PDB file of C-alpha atoms in Angstrom:
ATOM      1  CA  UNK A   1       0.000   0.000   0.000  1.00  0.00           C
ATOM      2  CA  UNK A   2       1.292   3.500  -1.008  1.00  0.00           C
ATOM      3  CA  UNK A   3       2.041   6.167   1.386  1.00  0.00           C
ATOM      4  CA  UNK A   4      -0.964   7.986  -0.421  1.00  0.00           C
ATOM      5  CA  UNK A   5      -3.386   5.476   0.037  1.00  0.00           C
ATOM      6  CA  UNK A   6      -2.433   4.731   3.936  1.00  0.00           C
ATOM      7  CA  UNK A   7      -2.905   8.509   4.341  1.00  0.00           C
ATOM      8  CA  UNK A   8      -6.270   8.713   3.029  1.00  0.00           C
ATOM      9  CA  UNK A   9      -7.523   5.382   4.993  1.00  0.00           C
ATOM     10  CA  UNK A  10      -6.574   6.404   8.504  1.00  0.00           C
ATOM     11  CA  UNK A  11      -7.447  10.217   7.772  1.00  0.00           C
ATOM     12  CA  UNK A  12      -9.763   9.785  10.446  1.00  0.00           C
ATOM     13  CA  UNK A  13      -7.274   8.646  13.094  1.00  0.00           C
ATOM     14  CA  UNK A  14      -5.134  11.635  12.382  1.00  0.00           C
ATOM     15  CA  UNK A  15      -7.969  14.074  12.690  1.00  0.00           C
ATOM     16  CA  UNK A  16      -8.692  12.204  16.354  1.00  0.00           C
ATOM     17  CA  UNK A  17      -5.462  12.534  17.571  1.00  0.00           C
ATOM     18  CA  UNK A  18      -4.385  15.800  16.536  1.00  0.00           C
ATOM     19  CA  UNK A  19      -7.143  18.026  16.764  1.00  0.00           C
ATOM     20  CA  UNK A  20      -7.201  17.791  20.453  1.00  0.00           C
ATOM     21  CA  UNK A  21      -3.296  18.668  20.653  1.00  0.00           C
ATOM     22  CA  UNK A  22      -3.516  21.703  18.383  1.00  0.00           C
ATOM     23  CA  UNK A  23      -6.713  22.690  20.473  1.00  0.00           C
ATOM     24  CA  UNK A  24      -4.598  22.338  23.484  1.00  0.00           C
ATOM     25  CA  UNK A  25      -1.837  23.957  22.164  1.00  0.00           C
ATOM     26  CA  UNK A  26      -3.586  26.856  21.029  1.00  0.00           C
ATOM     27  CA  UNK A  27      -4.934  27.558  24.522  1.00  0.00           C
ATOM     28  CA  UNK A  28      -1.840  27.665  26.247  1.00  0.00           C
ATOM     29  CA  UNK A  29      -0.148  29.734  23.227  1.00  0.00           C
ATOM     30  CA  UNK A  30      -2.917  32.569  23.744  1.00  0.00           C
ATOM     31  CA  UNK A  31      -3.022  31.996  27.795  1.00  0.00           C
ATOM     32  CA  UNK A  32       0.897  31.234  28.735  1.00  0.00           C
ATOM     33  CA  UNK A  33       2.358  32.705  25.332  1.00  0.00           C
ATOM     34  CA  UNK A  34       3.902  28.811  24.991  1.00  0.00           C
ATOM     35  CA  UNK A  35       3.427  25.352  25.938  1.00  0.00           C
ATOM     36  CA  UNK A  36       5.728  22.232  26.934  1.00  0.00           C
ATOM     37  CA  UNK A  37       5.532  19.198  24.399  1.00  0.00           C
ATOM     38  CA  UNK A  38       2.393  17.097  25.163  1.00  0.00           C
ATOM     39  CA  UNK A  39       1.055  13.865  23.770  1.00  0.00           C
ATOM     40  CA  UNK A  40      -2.138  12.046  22.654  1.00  0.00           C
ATOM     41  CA  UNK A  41      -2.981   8.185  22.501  1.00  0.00           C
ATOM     42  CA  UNK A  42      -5.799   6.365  20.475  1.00  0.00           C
ATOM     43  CA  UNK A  43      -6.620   2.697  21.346  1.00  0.00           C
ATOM     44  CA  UNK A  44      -8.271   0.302  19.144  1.00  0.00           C
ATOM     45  CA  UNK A  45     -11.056   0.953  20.665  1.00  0.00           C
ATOM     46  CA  UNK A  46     -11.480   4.570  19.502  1.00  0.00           C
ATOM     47  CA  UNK A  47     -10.984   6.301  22.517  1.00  0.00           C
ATOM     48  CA  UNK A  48      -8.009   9.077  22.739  1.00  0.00           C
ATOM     49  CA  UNK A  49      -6.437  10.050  26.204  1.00  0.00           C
ATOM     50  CA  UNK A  50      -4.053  13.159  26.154  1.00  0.00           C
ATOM     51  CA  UNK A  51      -0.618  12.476  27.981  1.00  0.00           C
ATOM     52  CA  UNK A  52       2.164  14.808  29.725  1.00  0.00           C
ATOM     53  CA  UNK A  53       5.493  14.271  31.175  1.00  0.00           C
ATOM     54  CA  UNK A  54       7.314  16.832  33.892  1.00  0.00           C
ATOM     55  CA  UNK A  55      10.910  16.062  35.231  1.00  0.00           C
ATOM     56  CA  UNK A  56       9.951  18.737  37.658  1.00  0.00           C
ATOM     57  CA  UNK A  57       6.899  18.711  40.192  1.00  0.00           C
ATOM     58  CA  UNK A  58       6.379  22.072  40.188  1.00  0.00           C
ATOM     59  CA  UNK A  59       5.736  22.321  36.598  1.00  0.00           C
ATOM     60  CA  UNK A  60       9.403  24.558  35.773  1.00  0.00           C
ATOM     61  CA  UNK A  61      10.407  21.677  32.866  1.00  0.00           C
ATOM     62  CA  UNK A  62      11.768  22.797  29.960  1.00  0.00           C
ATOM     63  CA  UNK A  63      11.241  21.428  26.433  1.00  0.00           C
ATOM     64  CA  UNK A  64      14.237  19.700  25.605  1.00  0.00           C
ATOM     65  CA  UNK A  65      13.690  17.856  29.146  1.00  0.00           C
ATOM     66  CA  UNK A  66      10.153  17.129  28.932  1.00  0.00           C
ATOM     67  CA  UNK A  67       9.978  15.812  24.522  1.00  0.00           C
ATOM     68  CA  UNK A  68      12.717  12.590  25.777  1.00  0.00           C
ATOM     69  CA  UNK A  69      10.356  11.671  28.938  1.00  0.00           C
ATOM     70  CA  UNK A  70       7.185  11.898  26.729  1.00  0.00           C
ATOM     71  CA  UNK A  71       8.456   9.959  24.080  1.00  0.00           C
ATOM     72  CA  UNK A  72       9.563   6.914  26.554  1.00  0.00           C
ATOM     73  CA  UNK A  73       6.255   7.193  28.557  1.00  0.00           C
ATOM     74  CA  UNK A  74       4.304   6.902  24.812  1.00  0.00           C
ATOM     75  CA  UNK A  75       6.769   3.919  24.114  1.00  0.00           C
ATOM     76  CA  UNK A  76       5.737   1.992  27.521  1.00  0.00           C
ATOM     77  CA  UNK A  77       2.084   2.855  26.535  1.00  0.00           C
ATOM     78  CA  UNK A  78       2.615   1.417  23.376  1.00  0.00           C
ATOM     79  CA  UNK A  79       4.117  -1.648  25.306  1.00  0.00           C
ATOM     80  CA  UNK A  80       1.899  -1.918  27.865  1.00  0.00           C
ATOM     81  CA  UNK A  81      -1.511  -1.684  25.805  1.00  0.00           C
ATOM     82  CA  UNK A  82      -3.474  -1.438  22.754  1.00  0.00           C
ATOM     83  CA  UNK A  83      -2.618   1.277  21.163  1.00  0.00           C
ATOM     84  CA  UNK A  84      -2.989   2.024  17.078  1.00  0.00           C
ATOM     85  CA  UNK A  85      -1.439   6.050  17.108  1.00  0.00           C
ATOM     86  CA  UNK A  86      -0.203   8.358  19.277  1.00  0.00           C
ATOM     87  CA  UNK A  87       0.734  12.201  18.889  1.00  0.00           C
ATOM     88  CA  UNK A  88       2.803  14.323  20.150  1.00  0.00           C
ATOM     89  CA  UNK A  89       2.949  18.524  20.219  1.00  0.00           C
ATOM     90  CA  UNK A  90       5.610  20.841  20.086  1.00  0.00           C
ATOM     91  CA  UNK A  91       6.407  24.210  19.678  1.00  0.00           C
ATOM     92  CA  UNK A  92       8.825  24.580  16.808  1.00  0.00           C
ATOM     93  CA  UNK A  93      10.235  26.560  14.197  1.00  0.00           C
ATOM     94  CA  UNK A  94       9.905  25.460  10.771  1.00  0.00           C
ATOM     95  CA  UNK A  95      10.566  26.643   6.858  1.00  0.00           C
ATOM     96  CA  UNK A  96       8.180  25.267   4.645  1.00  0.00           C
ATOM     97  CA  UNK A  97       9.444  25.222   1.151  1.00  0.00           C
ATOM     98  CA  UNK A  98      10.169  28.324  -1.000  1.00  0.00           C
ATOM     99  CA  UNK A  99       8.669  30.384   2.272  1.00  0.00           C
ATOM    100  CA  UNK A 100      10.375  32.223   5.239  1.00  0.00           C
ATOM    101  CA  UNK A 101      11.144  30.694   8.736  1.00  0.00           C
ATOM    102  CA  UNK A 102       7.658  30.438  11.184  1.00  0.00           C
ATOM    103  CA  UNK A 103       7.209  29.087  14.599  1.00  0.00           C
ATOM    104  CA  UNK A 104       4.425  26.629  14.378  1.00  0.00           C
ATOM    105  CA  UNK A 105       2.763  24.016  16.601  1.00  0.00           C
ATOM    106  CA  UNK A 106       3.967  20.573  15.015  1.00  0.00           C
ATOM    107  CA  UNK A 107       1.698  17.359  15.813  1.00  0.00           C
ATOM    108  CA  UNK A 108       3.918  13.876  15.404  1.00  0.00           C
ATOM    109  CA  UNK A 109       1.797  11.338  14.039  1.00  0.00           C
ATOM    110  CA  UNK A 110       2.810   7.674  14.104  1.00  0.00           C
ATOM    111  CA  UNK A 111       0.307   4.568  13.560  1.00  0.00           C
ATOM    112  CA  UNK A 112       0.751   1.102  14.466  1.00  0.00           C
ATOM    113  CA  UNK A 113       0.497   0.362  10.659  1.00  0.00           C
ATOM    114  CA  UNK A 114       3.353   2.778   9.974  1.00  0.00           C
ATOM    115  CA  UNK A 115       2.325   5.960   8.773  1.00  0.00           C
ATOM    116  CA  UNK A 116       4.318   8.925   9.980  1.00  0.00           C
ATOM    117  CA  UNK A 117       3.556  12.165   9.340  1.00  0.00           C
ATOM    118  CA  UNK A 118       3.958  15.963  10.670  1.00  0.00           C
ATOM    119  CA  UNK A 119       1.390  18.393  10.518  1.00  0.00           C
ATOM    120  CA  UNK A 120       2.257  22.111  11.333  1.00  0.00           C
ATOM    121  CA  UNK A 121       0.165  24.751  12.358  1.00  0.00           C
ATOM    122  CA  UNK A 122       2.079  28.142  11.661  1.00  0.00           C
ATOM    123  CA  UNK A 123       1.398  30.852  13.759  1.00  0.00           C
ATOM    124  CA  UNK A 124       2.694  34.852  14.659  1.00  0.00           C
ATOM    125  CA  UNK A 125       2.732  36.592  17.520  1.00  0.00           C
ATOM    126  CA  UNK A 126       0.706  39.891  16.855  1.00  0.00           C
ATOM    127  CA  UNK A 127       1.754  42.879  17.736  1.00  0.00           C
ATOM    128  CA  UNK A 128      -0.696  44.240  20.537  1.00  0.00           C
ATOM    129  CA  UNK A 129      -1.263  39.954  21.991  1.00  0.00           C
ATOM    130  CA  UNK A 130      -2.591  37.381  20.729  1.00  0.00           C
ATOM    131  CA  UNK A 131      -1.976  35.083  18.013  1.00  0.00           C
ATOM    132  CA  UNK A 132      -3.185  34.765  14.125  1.00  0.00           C
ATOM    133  CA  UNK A 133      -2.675  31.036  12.815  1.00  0.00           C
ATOM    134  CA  UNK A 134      -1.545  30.423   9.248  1.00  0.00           C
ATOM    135  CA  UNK A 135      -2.787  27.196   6.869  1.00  0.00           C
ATOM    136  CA  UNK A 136      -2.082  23.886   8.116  1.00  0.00           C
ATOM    137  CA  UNK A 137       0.036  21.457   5.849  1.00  0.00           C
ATOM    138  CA  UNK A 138       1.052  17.741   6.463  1.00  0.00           C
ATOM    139  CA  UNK A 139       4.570  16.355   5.635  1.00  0.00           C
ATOM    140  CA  UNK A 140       5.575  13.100   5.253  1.00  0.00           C
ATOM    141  CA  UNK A 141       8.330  12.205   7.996  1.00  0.00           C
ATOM    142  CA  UNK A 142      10.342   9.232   9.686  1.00  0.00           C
ATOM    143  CA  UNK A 143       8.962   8.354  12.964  1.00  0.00           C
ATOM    144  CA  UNK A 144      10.762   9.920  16.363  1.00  0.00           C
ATOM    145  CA  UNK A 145       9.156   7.812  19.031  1.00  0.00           C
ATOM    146  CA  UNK A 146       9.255   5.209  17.099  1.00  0.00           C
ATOM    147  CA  UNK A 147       6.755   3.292  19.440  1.00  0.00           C
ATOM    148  CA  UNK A 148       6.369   0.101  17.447  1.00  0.00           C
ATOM    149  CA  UNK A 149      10.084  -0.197  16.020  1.00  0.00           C
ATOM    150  CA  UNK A 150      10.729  -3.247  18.421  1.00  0.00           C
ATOM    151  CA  UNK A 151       8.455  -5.894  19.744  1.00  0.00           C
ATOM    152  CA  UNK A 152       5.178  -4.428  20.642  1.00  0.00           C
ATOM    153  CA  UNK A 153       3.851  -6.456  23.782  1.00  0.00           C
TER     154      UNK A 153
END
C-alpha cells in the first residue's frame, strides 16, 4: 500500500489525535504565550487520552527535558496496551518550502500500521497579543518515538 493510500484510509485517526493537541496547544499559546511538548494516545477501541510528562513537580520543565520523557512514557504505553497512534505537540520553528522561517505548533503522528507524518500549524505573535494562525500542511516524515520499532507487547 502506497504512502498515499495509507494517508487517506486512517485520515480519520489523524484528525482524532491531533485536533485535540492543536486545540490544546492553542490555549496555552494565547493563555501562557507557549506550551511544553504534550502527547495524545488512540486505542483500538477509539478512545483518545491526552498524555504529559514533567521532570519537575512544580511544573518549571523545559522542552528539551520534557519531549525525551514523553516519548519513553508513549513507548511503555505502546508496550503496555493497545494502542494504534499516538501524537505528540511541540512548539517549533519550521521553513516550509520556498517560504520564510515560522514558529508553528507541530503534531507527530505515528500509527501502528506505519504511517508517519507531521502536521504544522504556523502561527505569529501579533503585535498588541494574541496570536493569528496560518494554513495547516502535512509532511511526510520518519517516525521519532518510534513506538512500534521493536516488539510491541
Amino acid at each position: 500500500m502506497s504512502t498515499d493510500e495509507l494517508y487517506a484510509e486512517l485520515k480519520d485517526d489523524i484528525a482524532v489525535v491531533a485536533n485535540p493537541l492543536f486545540e490544546f496547544s492553542e490555549k496555552c499559546l494565547k493563555e501562557r504565550g507557549n506550551f511544553l511538548p504534550h502527547g495524545a494516545v488512540l486505542d483500538a477501541s477509539g478512545k483518545v487520552g491526552l498524555v504529559a510528562a514533567s521532570p519537575d513537580p512544580n511544573g518549571r520543565s523545559k522542552s528539551t527535558e520534557v519531549l525525551p520523557l514523553l516519548h519513553e512514557g508513549l513507548r511503555a504505553q505502546v508496550r503496555e496496551g493497545d494502542l494504534v497512534a499516538i501524537g505528540v505537540a511541540e512548539n517549533v520553528t519550521v521553513t516550509p518550502q520556498g517560504q520564510p522561517s515560522t514558529e508553528a505548533i507541530k503534531v507527530l503522528f505515528e500509527h501502528k500500521r506505519g504511517l508517519v507524518v507531521a502536521l504544522y500549524l504556523p502561527f505569529k505573535k501579533k503585535f498588541l497579543r494574541g496570536y493569528s494562525f496560518g494554513q495547516a500542511f502535512t509532511v511526510v516524515t520518519t517516525g521519532e518515538v518510534n513506538a512500534w520499532a521493536g516488539p510491541v507487547g
